[in-house]
């Protein structure tokens, strides 16, 4: 019996897939089809798979060509499967020519001619209107966002607005996008906006964008007052628009896994979360010169509070801030200490002070250590009393990681609320509440 194996995502099942499976089956007597998981696809940069795994498997089965369907969930699995299932022929479409020649040592490799003019990518783009995204603000994070947007199919940066027209022009030239002189023109040409302006301007921009019927992806901290967050989410809800706070860590696969493992009982009950993020900034940067809204906590607090609220919840009893101020009075180091009924946490943020940027989650049976940069979670360890007992976990974190949040933002616009739990409205409202308390106590804001 000649055994054949092939692999694919088989998203939005189409004629190209059908013809590939038909010819794969004809190569032998028994066909095994490996269908990829969403997680595996994410690690190889396919962020916009539409059909859930079960639908994709059902579609492969419906063709009647597959004698067996297996799940492909990791790189390197093909090599193992070929030996495990005693495969004679490995086959894929001709878009992969050369990529799997290394398997020739274990079986015959056949590249089948790809069916022309059809692909899942084409269907995804045809079925959906491409989201035209307008960028408001041209700071460093906006410059990091544009290449990340290009990694997500179905969304495109359309143009940029900045009241400082020269900055907007420079940004538009660099990224080859439009430059809008005013917001009204931007709103006329986009479906959604990405707000990367100074923190205190977010509220006004979000409100105006929502009033113009635009979905909003806003940099953290989204707003600086609890009631502002509540008001804006209410407006978004009434207008059926997505309002989304961009804390990239919340959406990356490694962080999601970390939360799952921390909550699984692997370290017992979580009693303490300590997150630290420090960055040595040039003294002339906005973060260290904006006397009203700059400083380390407003800049980095959202990251450090994320694991705290995701693991211990938003119902803390008290939060206190301990700060070290620089010459101009801005906090160059802040430790926010949270007291929960049965747990404690600290968020340590520094802009003029450098420390070890790690995340430690302590439980009654052990602890999780995520080394710097934990906010780009790609590796962590579970440790126990016995120092030899260490479990290691790793995940890929692609590029700057912003692509993950853009992918989720887009799928929410397109109607899927499956990933909303990663950073809920309640989470964002709680984060705004902490920022408000910090600014009141540290800057005397009312
Ligand atoms: N395939 C094919 N002809 C096409 C499209 C896909 O023969 N027009 C083959 C691929 O070469 C692969 C299998 O079908 O062997 C599964 O491909 P998959 O990556 O799931 O489909 P694509 O349409 O290529 O998906 P995408 O656009 O997301 O890359």
PDB file of N, CA, C and O in Angstrom, residues 191-233:
ATOM      1  N   UNK A 191     -11.837  53.754   7.321  1.00  0.00           N
ATOM      2  CA  UNK A 191     -12.894  53.025   8.039  1.00  0.00           C
ATOM      3  C   UNK A 191     -12.581  52.953   9.531  1.00  0.00           C
ATOM      4  O   UNK A 191     -13.451  52.719  10.350  1.00  0.00           O
ATOM      5  N   UNK A 192     -11.294  53.074   9.843  1.00  0.00           N
ATOM      6  CA  UNK A 192     -10.901  52.942  11.240  1.00  0.00           C
ATOM      7  C   UNK A 192      -9.661  53.796  11.472  1.00  0.00           C
ATOM      8  O   UNK A 192      -8.990  54.191  10.512  1.00  0.00           O
ATOM      9  N   UNK A 193      -9.369  54.066  12.748  1.00  0.00           N
ATOM     10  CA  UNK A 193      -8.184  54.876  13.038  1.00  0.00           C
ATOM     11  C   UNK A 193      -7.300  54.183  14.068  1.00  0.00           C
ATOM     12  O   UNK A 193      -7.773  53.421  14.913  1.00  0.00           O
ATOM     13  N   UNK A 194      -6.020  54.479  13.949  1.00  0.00           N
ATOM     14  CA  UNK A 194      -5.032  54.040  14.948  1.00  0.00           C
ATOM     15  C   UNK A 194      -4.519  55.316  15.596  1.00  0.00           C
ATOM     16  O   UNK A 194      -3.977  56.193  14.919  1.00  0.00           O
ATOM     17  N   UNK A 195      -4.709  55.430  16.901  1.00  0.00           N
ATOM     18  CA  UNK A 195      -4.331  56.664  17.600  1.00  0.00           C
ATOM     19  C   UNK A 195      -3.026  56.444  18.352  1.00  0.00           C
ATOM     20  O   UNK A 195      -2.933  55.586  19.239  1.00  0.00           O
ATOM     21  N   UNK A 196      -2.013  57.197  17.944  1.00  0.00           N
ATOM     22  CA  UNK A 196      -0.689  57.065  18.558  1.00  0.00           C
ATOM     23  C   UNK A 196      -0.156  58.451  18.890  1.00  0.00           C
ATOM     24  O   UNK A 196       1.018  58.742  18.727  1.00  0.00           O
ATOM     25  N   UNK A 197      -1.056  59.290  19.356  1.00  0.00           N
ATOM     26  CA  UNK A 197      -0.702  60.678  19.695  1.00  0.00           C
ATOM     27  C   UNK A 197      -0.334  60.716  21.189  1.00  0.00           C
ATOM     28  O   UNK A 197      -0.467  59.711  21.883  1.00  0.00           O
ATOM     29  N   UNK A 198       0.097  61.872  21.710  1.00  0.00           N
ATOM     30  CA  UNK A 198       0.387  61.937  23.153  1.00  0.00           C
ATOM     31  C   UNK A 198      -0.826  61.485  23.992  1.00  0.00           C
ATOM     32  O   UNK A 198      -1.984  61.726  23.601  1.00  0.00           O
ATOM     33  N   UNK A 199      -0.534  60.866  25.144  1.00  0.00           N
ATOM     34  CA  UNK A 199      -1.593  60.220  25.950  1.00  0.00           C
ATOM     35  C   UNK A 199      -2.840  61.088  26.165  1.00  0.00           C
ATOM     36  O   UNK A 199      -3.959  60.623  25.995  1.00  0.00           O
ATOM     37  N   UNK A 200      -2.621  62.350  26.572  1.00  0.00           N
ATOM     38  CA  UNK A 200      -3.778  63.151  26.996  1.00  0.00           C
ATOM     39  C   UNK A 200      -4.666  63.545  25.822  1.00  0.00           C
ATOM     40  O   UNK A 200      -5.783  64.016  26.031  1.00  0.00           O
ATOM     41  N   UNK A 201      -4.199  63.351  24.584  1.00  0.00           N
ATOM     42  CA  UNK A 201      -5.040  63.699  23.432  1.00  0.00           C
ATOM     43  C   UNK A 201      -5.923  62.519  22.995  1.00  0.00           C
ATOM     44  O   UNK A 201      -6.795  62.683  22.147  1.00  0.00           O
ATOM     45  N   UNK A 202      -5.661  61.340  23.568  1.00  0.00           N
ATOM     46  CA  UNK A 202      -6.406  60.149  23.120  1.00  0.00           C
ATOM     47  C   UNK A 202      -7.923  60.331  23.260  1.00  0.00           C
ATOM     48  O   UNK A 202      -8.677  60.008  22.346  1.00  0.00           O
ATOM     49  N   UNK A 203      -8.336  60.830  24.437  1.00  0.00           N
ATOM     50  CA  UNK A 203      -9.775  60.934  24.702  1.00  0.00           C
ATOM     51  C   UNK A 203     -10.488  61.723  23.598  1.00  0.00           C
ATOM     52  O   UNK A 203     -11.487  61.254  23.036  1.00  0.00           O
ATOM     53  N   UNK A 204      -9.957  62.887  23.287  1.00  0.00           N
ATOM     54  CA  UNK A 204     -10.596  63.741  22.273  1.00  0.00           C
ATOM     55  C   UNK A 204     -10.616  63.080  20.901  1.00  0.00           C
ATOM     56  O   UNK A 204     -11.636  63.094  20.203  1.00  0.00           O
ATOM     57  N   UNK A 205      -9.491  62.481  20.537  1.00  0.00           N
ATOM     58  CA  UNK A 205      -9.432  61.827  19.216  1.00  0.00           C
ATOM     59  C   UNK A 205     -10.388  60.624  19.151  1.00  0.00           C
ATOM     60  O   UNK A 205     -11.055  60.410  18.141  1.00  0.00           O
ATOM     61  N   UNK A 206     -10.427  59.851  20.233  1.00  0.00           N
ATOM     62  CA  UNK A 206     -11.308  58.666  20.209  1.00  0.00           C
ATOM     63  C   UNK A 206     -12.758  59.125  20.050  1.00  0.00           C
ATOM     64  O   UNK A 206     -13.513  58.600  19.226  1.00  0.00           O
ATOM     65  N   UNK A 207     -13.128  60.136  20.845  1.00  0.00           N
ATOM     66  CA  UNK A 207     -14.520  60.600  20.822  1.00  0.00           C
ATOM     67  C   UNK A 207     -14.892  61.097  19.427  1.00  0.00           C
ATOM     68  O   UNK A 207     -15.959  60.774  18.896  1.00  0.00           O
ATOM     69  N   UNK A 208     -13.976  61.843  18.833  1.00  0.00           N
ATOM     70  CA  UNK A 208     -14.263  62.383  17.510  1.00  0.00           C
ATOM     71  C   UNK A 208     -14.329  61.261  16.465  1.00  0.00           C
ATOM     72  O   UNK A 208     -15.209  61.245  15.609  1.00  0.00           O
ATOM     73  N   UNK A 209     -13.423  60.298  16.565  1.00  0.00           N
ATOM     74  CA  UNK A 209     -13.430  59.192  15.591  1.00  0.00           C
ATOM     75  C   UNK A 209     -14.719  58.374  15.716  1.00  0.00           C
ATOM     76  O   UNK A 209     -15.345  58.021  14.706  1.00  0.00           O
ATOM     77  N   UNK A 210     -15.133  58.101  16.950  1.00  0.00           N
ATOM     78  CA  UNK A 210     -16.368  57.322  17.145  1.00  0.00           C
ATOM     79  C   UNK A 210     -17.562  58.111  16.597  1.00  0.00           C
ATOM     80  O   UNK A 210     -18.448  57.538  15.953  1.00  0.00           O
ATOM     81  N   UNK A 211     -17.557  59.424  16.834  1.00  0.00           N
ATOM     82  CA  UNK A 211     -18.660  60.259  16.343  1.00  0.00           C
ATOM     83  C   UNK A 211     -18.735  60.222  14.816  1.00  0.00           C
ATOM     84  O   UNK A 211     -19.802  60.381  14.230  1.00  0.00           O
ATOM     85  N   UNK A 212     -17.595  59.971  14.176  1.00  0.00           N
ATOM     86  CA  UNK A 212     -17.578  59.874  12.710  1.00  0.00           C
ATOM     87  C   UNK A 212     -17.756  58.428  12.238  1.00  0.00           C
ATOM     88  O   UNK A 212     -17.519  58.121  11.069  1.00  0.00           O
ATOM     89  N   UNK A 213     -18.137  57.547  13.154  1.00  0.00           N
ATOM     90  CA  UNK A 213     -18.444  56.162  12.772  1.00  0.00           C
ATOM     91  C   UNK A 213     -17.216  55.311  12.485  1.00  0.00           C
ATOM     92  O   UNK A 213     -17.290  54.338  11.728  1.00  0.00           O
ATOM     93  N   UNK A 214     -16.087  55.650  13.100  1.00  0.00           N
ATOM     94  CA  UNK A 214     -14.855  54.891  12.831  1.00  0.00           C
ATOM     95  C   UNK A 214     -14.513  53.960  14.003  1.00  0.00           C
ATOM     96  O   UNK A 214     -14.649  54.355  15.164  1.00  0.00           O
ATOM     97  N   UNK A 215     -14.036  52.771  13.669  1.00  0.00           N
ATOM     98  CA  UNK A 215     -13.494  51.883  14.704  1.00  0.00           C
ATOM     99  C   UNK A 215     -12.168  52.477  15.176  1.00  0.00           C
ATOM    100  O   UNK A 215     -11.468  53.129  14.393  1.00  0.00           O
ATOM    101  N   UNK A 216     -11.825  52.190  16.431  1.00  0.00           N
ATOM    102  CA  UNK A 216     -10.623  52.814  16.991  1.00  0.00           C
ATOM    103  C   UNK A 216      -9.692  51.791  17.646  1.00  0.00           C
ATOM    104  O   UNK A 216     -10.105  51.016  18.502  1.00  0.00           O
ATOM    105  N   UNK A 217      -8.442  51.835  17.214  1.00  0.00           N
ATOM    106  CA  UNK A 217      -7.371  51.123  17.918  1.00  0.00           C
ATOM    107  C   UNK A 217      -6.505  52.224  18.519  1.00  0.00           C
ATOM    108  O   UNK A 217      -5.946  53.048  17.794  1.00  0.00           O
ATOM    109  N   UNK A 218      -6.441  52.252  19.860  1.00  0.00           N
ATOM    110  CA  UNK A 218      -5.726  53.351  20.508  1.00  0.00           C
ATOM    111  C   UNK A 218      -4.552  52.817  21.324  1.00  0.00           C
ATOM    112  O   UNK A 218      -4.687  51.817  22.035  1.00  0.00           O
ATOM    113  N   UNK A 219      -3.437  53.493  21.228  1.00  0.00           N
ATOM    114  CA  UNK A 219      -2.265  53.108  22.017  1.00  0.00           C
ATOM    115  C   UNK A 219      -2.566  53.207  23.510  1.00  0.00           C
ATOM    116  O   UNK A 219      -3.391  54.012  23.933  1.00  0.00           O
ATOM    117  N   UNK A 220      -1.845  52.444  24.291  1.00  0.00           N
ATOM    118  CA  UNK A 220      -1.975  52.539  25.730  1.00  0.00           C
ATOM    119  C   UNK A 220      -1.156  53.724  26.256  1.00  0.00           C
ATOM    120  O   UNK A 220      -0.174  54.094  25.589  1.00  0.00           O
ATOM    121  N   UNK A 221      -1.529  54.327  27.360  1.00  0.00           N
ATOM    122  CA  UNK A 221      -2.805  54.147  28.058  1.00  0.00           C
ATOM    123  C   UNK A 221      -3.917  54.803  27.240  1.00  0.00           C
ATOM    124  O   UNK A 221      -3.777  55.952  26.814  1.00  0.00           O
ATOM    125  N   UNK A 222      -5.007  54.040  27.060  1.00  0.00           N
ATOM    126  CA  UNK A 222      -6.073  54.521  26.176  1.00  0.00           C
ATOM    127  C   UNK A 222      -6.583  55.892  26.635  1.00  0.00           C
ATOM    128  O   UNK A 222      -6.636  56.835  25.861  1.00  0.00           O
ATOM    129  N   UNK A 223      -7.003  55.949  27.895  1.00  0.00           N
ATOM    130  CA  UNK A 223      -7.367  57.250  28.476  1.00  0.00           C
ATOM    131  C   UNK A 223      -6.854  57.313  29.907  1.00  0.00           C
ATOM    132  O   UNK A 223      -6.393  56.309  30.459  1.00  0.00           O
ATOM    133  N   UNK A 224      -6.979  58.476  30.510  1.00  0.00           N
ATOM    134  CA  UNK A 224      -6.349  58.694  31.816  1.00  0.00           C
ATOM    135  C   UNK A 224      -7.369  58.867  32.934  1.00  0.00           C
ATOM    136  O   UNK A 224      -7.014  59.247  34.037  1.00  0.00           O
ATOM    137  N   UNK A 225      -8.639  58.606  32.606  1.00  0.00           N
ATOM    138  CA  UNK A 225      -9.674  58.672  33.653  1.00  0.00           C
ATOM    139  C   UNK A 225     -10.677  57.553  33.442  1.00  0.00           C
ATOM    140  O   UNK A 225     -11.062  57.277  32.306  1.00  0.00           O
ATOM    141  N   UNK A 226     -11.108  56.999  34.552  1.00  0.00           N
ATOM    142  CA  UNK A 226     -12.050  55.878  34.502  1.00  0.00           C
ATOM    143  C   UNK A 226     -13.349  56.258  33.784  1.00  0.00           C
ATOM    144  O   UNK A 226     -13.825  55.517  32.912  1.00  0.00           O
ATOM    145  N   UNK A 227     -13.901  57.418  34.138  1.00  0.00           N
ATOM    146  CA  UNK A 227     -15.193  57.789  33.534  1.00  0.00           C
ATOM    147  C   UNK A 227     -15.056  58.037  32.031  1.00  0.00           C
ATOM    148  O   UNK A 227     -15.997  57.825  31.276  1.00  0.00           O
ATOM    149  N   UNK A 228     -13.865  58.493  31.615  1.00  0.00           N
ATOM    150  CA  UNK A 228     -13.657  58.684  30.167  1.00  0.00           C
ATOM    151  C   UNK A 228     -13.734  57.332  29.458  1.00  0.00           C
ATOM    152  O   UNK A 228     -14.364  57.197  28.407  1.00  0.00           O
ATOM    153  N   UNK A 229     -13.092  56.337  30.047  1.00  0.00           N
ATOM    154  CA  UNK A 229     -13.110  54.998  29.434  1.00  0.00           C
ATOM    155  C   UNK A 229     -14.552  54.482  29.376  1.00  0.00           C
ATOM    156  O   UNK A 229     -15.006  53.966  28.351  1.00  0.00           O
ATOM    157  N   UNK A 230     -15.283  54.655  30.487  1.00  0.00           N
ATOM    158  CA  UNK A 230     -16.672  54.169  30.522  1.00  0.00           C
ATOM    159  C   UNK A 230     -17.505  54.866  29.451  1.00  0.00           C
ATOM    160  O   UNK A 230     -18.265  54.227  28.714  1.00  0.00           O
ATOM    161  N   UNK A 231     -17.341  56.172  29.368  1.00  0.00           N
ATOM    162  CA  UNK A 231     -18.123  56.955  28.394  1.00  0.00           C
ATOM    163  C   UNK A 231     -17.821  56.507  26.960  1.00  0.00           C
ATOM    164  O   UNK A 231     -18.734  56.259  26.158  1.00  0.00           O
ATOM    165  N   UNK A 232     -16.522  56.341  26.663  1.00  0.00           N
ATOM    166  CA  UNK A 232     -16.146  56.009  25.284  1.00  0.00           C
ATOM    167  C   UNK A 232     -16.610  54.598  24.904  1.00  0.00           C
ATOM    168  O   UNK A 232     -17.078  54.370  23.787  1.00  0.00           O
ATOM    169  N   UNK A 233     -16.493  53.654  25.845  1.00  0.00           N
ATOM    170  CA  UNK A 233     -16.977  52.296  25.531  1.00  0.00           C
ATOM    171  C   UNK A 233     -18.494  52.297  25.309  1.00  0.00           C
ATOM    172  O   UNK A 233     -19.002  51.553  24.477  1.00  0.00           O
TER     173      UNK A 233
END
